[in-house]
Amino acid sequence: LSFFAIAQSEKDPQASNHSFLNHPSTPSPLKAQWDMQMSFNATDSTAGSTGMAAIAMVNNEIWTSKWASDTLIRFDIDGTMIEKFIIAGLTGTRSITSDGTYLYIGTNTNTIYRVDPVTKTLAPPHITSASLNTSRFLTYDATLNSGAGGFWTGNFNTDIDALSMTG
């Protein structure tokens, strides 16, 4: 199992749209869309753990989840495993996103779990959705709910739902 990151835009993400912040004397390399930015073999890094389901960048680390288990794994940016750990009360992580303070974890249920990434513990209140769709994929969007934040979520072959921070 390999992880890789790719460029999301043809424009250099470090470049500014404001002319007064641009420094024309400093060339800025363009990144073509889908250029690979990094790659490492997570199976080798974890001494054989396979079947990882979720992935997120958290405080300049890569966090993943082991498929159908209670195990989460942290890697440094070079792909070296930092630790395997569990969060009591959490299992089956399929998706991870963040609002910059907390992690939000989808477990293919109608509950989105809020987690403190520093203490690696559940940090209620969790978010329970009235949607018929479970959260197999999940991403935070600060602009949802008139700027109060929320989530885009869904499952295989479902609509994509917009949920508020309270569900």
XYZ file of C-alpha atoms in Angstrom:
167
model
C 0.000 0.000 0.000
C 1.517 3.322 -1.060
C 0.486 6.843 -0.160
C 1.157 9.757 -2.417
C 0.194 13.396 -2.647
C -0.463 15.229 -5.882
C -0.766 18.833 -6.958
C -4.387 20.021 -7.030
C -3.904 22.982 -9.329
C -1.718 24.070 -12.171
C -0.957 27.254 -10.235
C 1.734 27.154 -7.578
C -0.205 27.128 -4.267
C 2.457 29.385 -2.731
C 1.912 32.063 -5.375
C -0.263 35.022 -4.436
C -3.069 36.590 -6.434
C -2.159 40.003 -5.000
C 0.357 41.820 -7.206
C 1.861 43.721 -4.284
C 2.813 40.398 -2.658
C 4.337 38.868 -5.778
C 8.086 38.911 -6.119
C 8.802 38.706 -9.860
C 12.537 38.345 -9.233
C 11.922 35.026 -7.431
C 10.829 32.392 -9.922
C 8.013 30.185 -8.755
C 7.954 26.669 -10.242
C 4.603 25.646 -11.644
C 3.192 22.334 -10.548
C 1.182 20.518 -13.161
C -2.123 19.159 -11.998
C -1.688 15.616 -10.656
C 2.108 15.906 -10.288
C 3.184 13.555 -7.510
C 4.489 15.514 -4.514
C 5.499 12.635 -2.243
C 5.250 8.865 -2.018
C 6.053 6.158 0.510
C 5.147 2.537 1.093
C 2.946 2.513 4.213
C 2.921 -1.286 4.404
C 6.721 -1.302 4.743
C 6.641 1.634 7.177
C 4.209 -0.164 9.497
C 5.929 -3.545 9.391
C 3.161 -5.178 7.403
C -0.061 -3.397 8.365
C -2.288 -3.400 5.302
C -5.768 -2.227 4.465
C -5.711 1.429 5.453
C -9.007 3.255 4.941
C -8.765 6.947 5.876
C -6.017 9.517 5.442
C -5.557 13.118 6.596
C -2.791 15.644 7.173
C -2.771 16.585 10.859
C -0.212 19.062 12.217
C 2.269 18.197 9.451
C 1.808 14.460 10.010
C -0.098 11.863 8.015
C -2.811 10.011 9.956
C -4.422 6.849 8.586
C -6.777 4.203 9.895
C -6.431 0.436 9.636
C -9.440 -1.029 7.841
C -12.243 -2.471 10.005
C -10.362 -2.066 13.279
C -9.785 0.360 16.132
C -6.217 1.189 15.047
C -4.996 4.568 13.814
C -1.452 5.164 12.548
C 0.647 8.348 12.478
C 3.491 8.917 9.998
C 5.928 11.785 9.701
C 5.981 13.638 6.402
C 8.766 11.358 5.121
C 6.667 8.234 5.668
C 8.306 6.972 8.840
C 5.744 5.494 11.219
C 5.517 7.463 14.461
C 3.020 5.234 16.257
C 0.022 2.954 16.081
C -2.673 3.746 18.637
C -6.353 3.393 19.436
C -8.902 5.936 20.589
C -11.170 4.364 23.207
C -14.739 4.192 21.922
C -13.810 4.566 18.228
C -13.586 1.782 15.659
C -14.005 1.343 11.919
C -12.664 4.754 10.855
C -13.373 5.354 7.164
C -12.732 9.111 6.895
C -10.859 11.856 8.752
C -11.139 15.631 8.364
C -10.300 18.636 10.519
C -11.545 22.139 11.274
C -8.042 23.119 12.393
C -8.725 22.324 16.063
C -10.484 18.964 16.196
C -10.502 15.911 13.971
C -13.852 14.627 12.776
C -14.052 10.936 12.011
C -16.631 9.086 9.959
C -17.138 5.397 10.698
C -19.727 4.516 8.058
C -22.507 5.334 10.539
C -24.685 8.402 11.090
C -22.359 9.639 13.847
C -19.372 11.875 13.139
C -16.959 11.573 16.052
C -15.065 14.634 17.298
C -11.503 13.829 18.416
C -8.834 15.901 20.166
C -5.665 15.210 18.117
C -3.366 16.225 20.980
C -4.801 13.882 23.633
C -6.036 11.308 21.077
C -9.369 11.022 22.879
C -13.004 11.456 21.908
C -14.110 15.053 22.499
C -17.925 15.214 22.601
C -20.277 16.531 21.470
C -20.302 14.191 18.489
C -22.498 14.949 15.509
C -25.441 12.703 14.707
C -27.006 13.107 11.302
C -30.650 12.531 10.426
C -29.527 11.710 6.877
C -30.124 8.245 5.514
C -26.539 8.323 4.233
C -23.716 7.182 6.464
C -20.319 8.931 6.566
C -17.932 6.813 4.545
C -16.329 9.981 3.169
C -16.226 13.269 5.028
C -14.697 16.704 4.567
C -14.998 19.901 6.592
C -16.122 23.124 4.872
C -15.883 26.366 6.875
C -18.283 28.124 4.464
C -21.268 25.821 5.070
C -24.191 26.922 7.252
C -23.670 30.641 6.556
C -20.028 30.462 7.635
C -20.612 28.436 10.823
C -18.975 25.396 9.208
C -20.157 21.916 8.410
C -19.407 18.758 6.486
C -19.834 17.236 3.077
C -20.426 13.516 3.544
C -21.853 10.423 1.926
C -21.353 6.780 1.044
C -20.999 4.660 -2.076
C -23.747 5.418 -4.609
C -25.452 8.064 -2.445
C -26.023 11.755 -2.766
C -23.460 14.013 -1.141
C -25.020 15.595 1.949
C -24.184 18.957 3.510
C -24.407 18.759 7.311
C -24.148 21.537 9.896
C -21.837 21.230 12.891
C -24.838 19.957 14.848
C -26.012 17.460 12.236
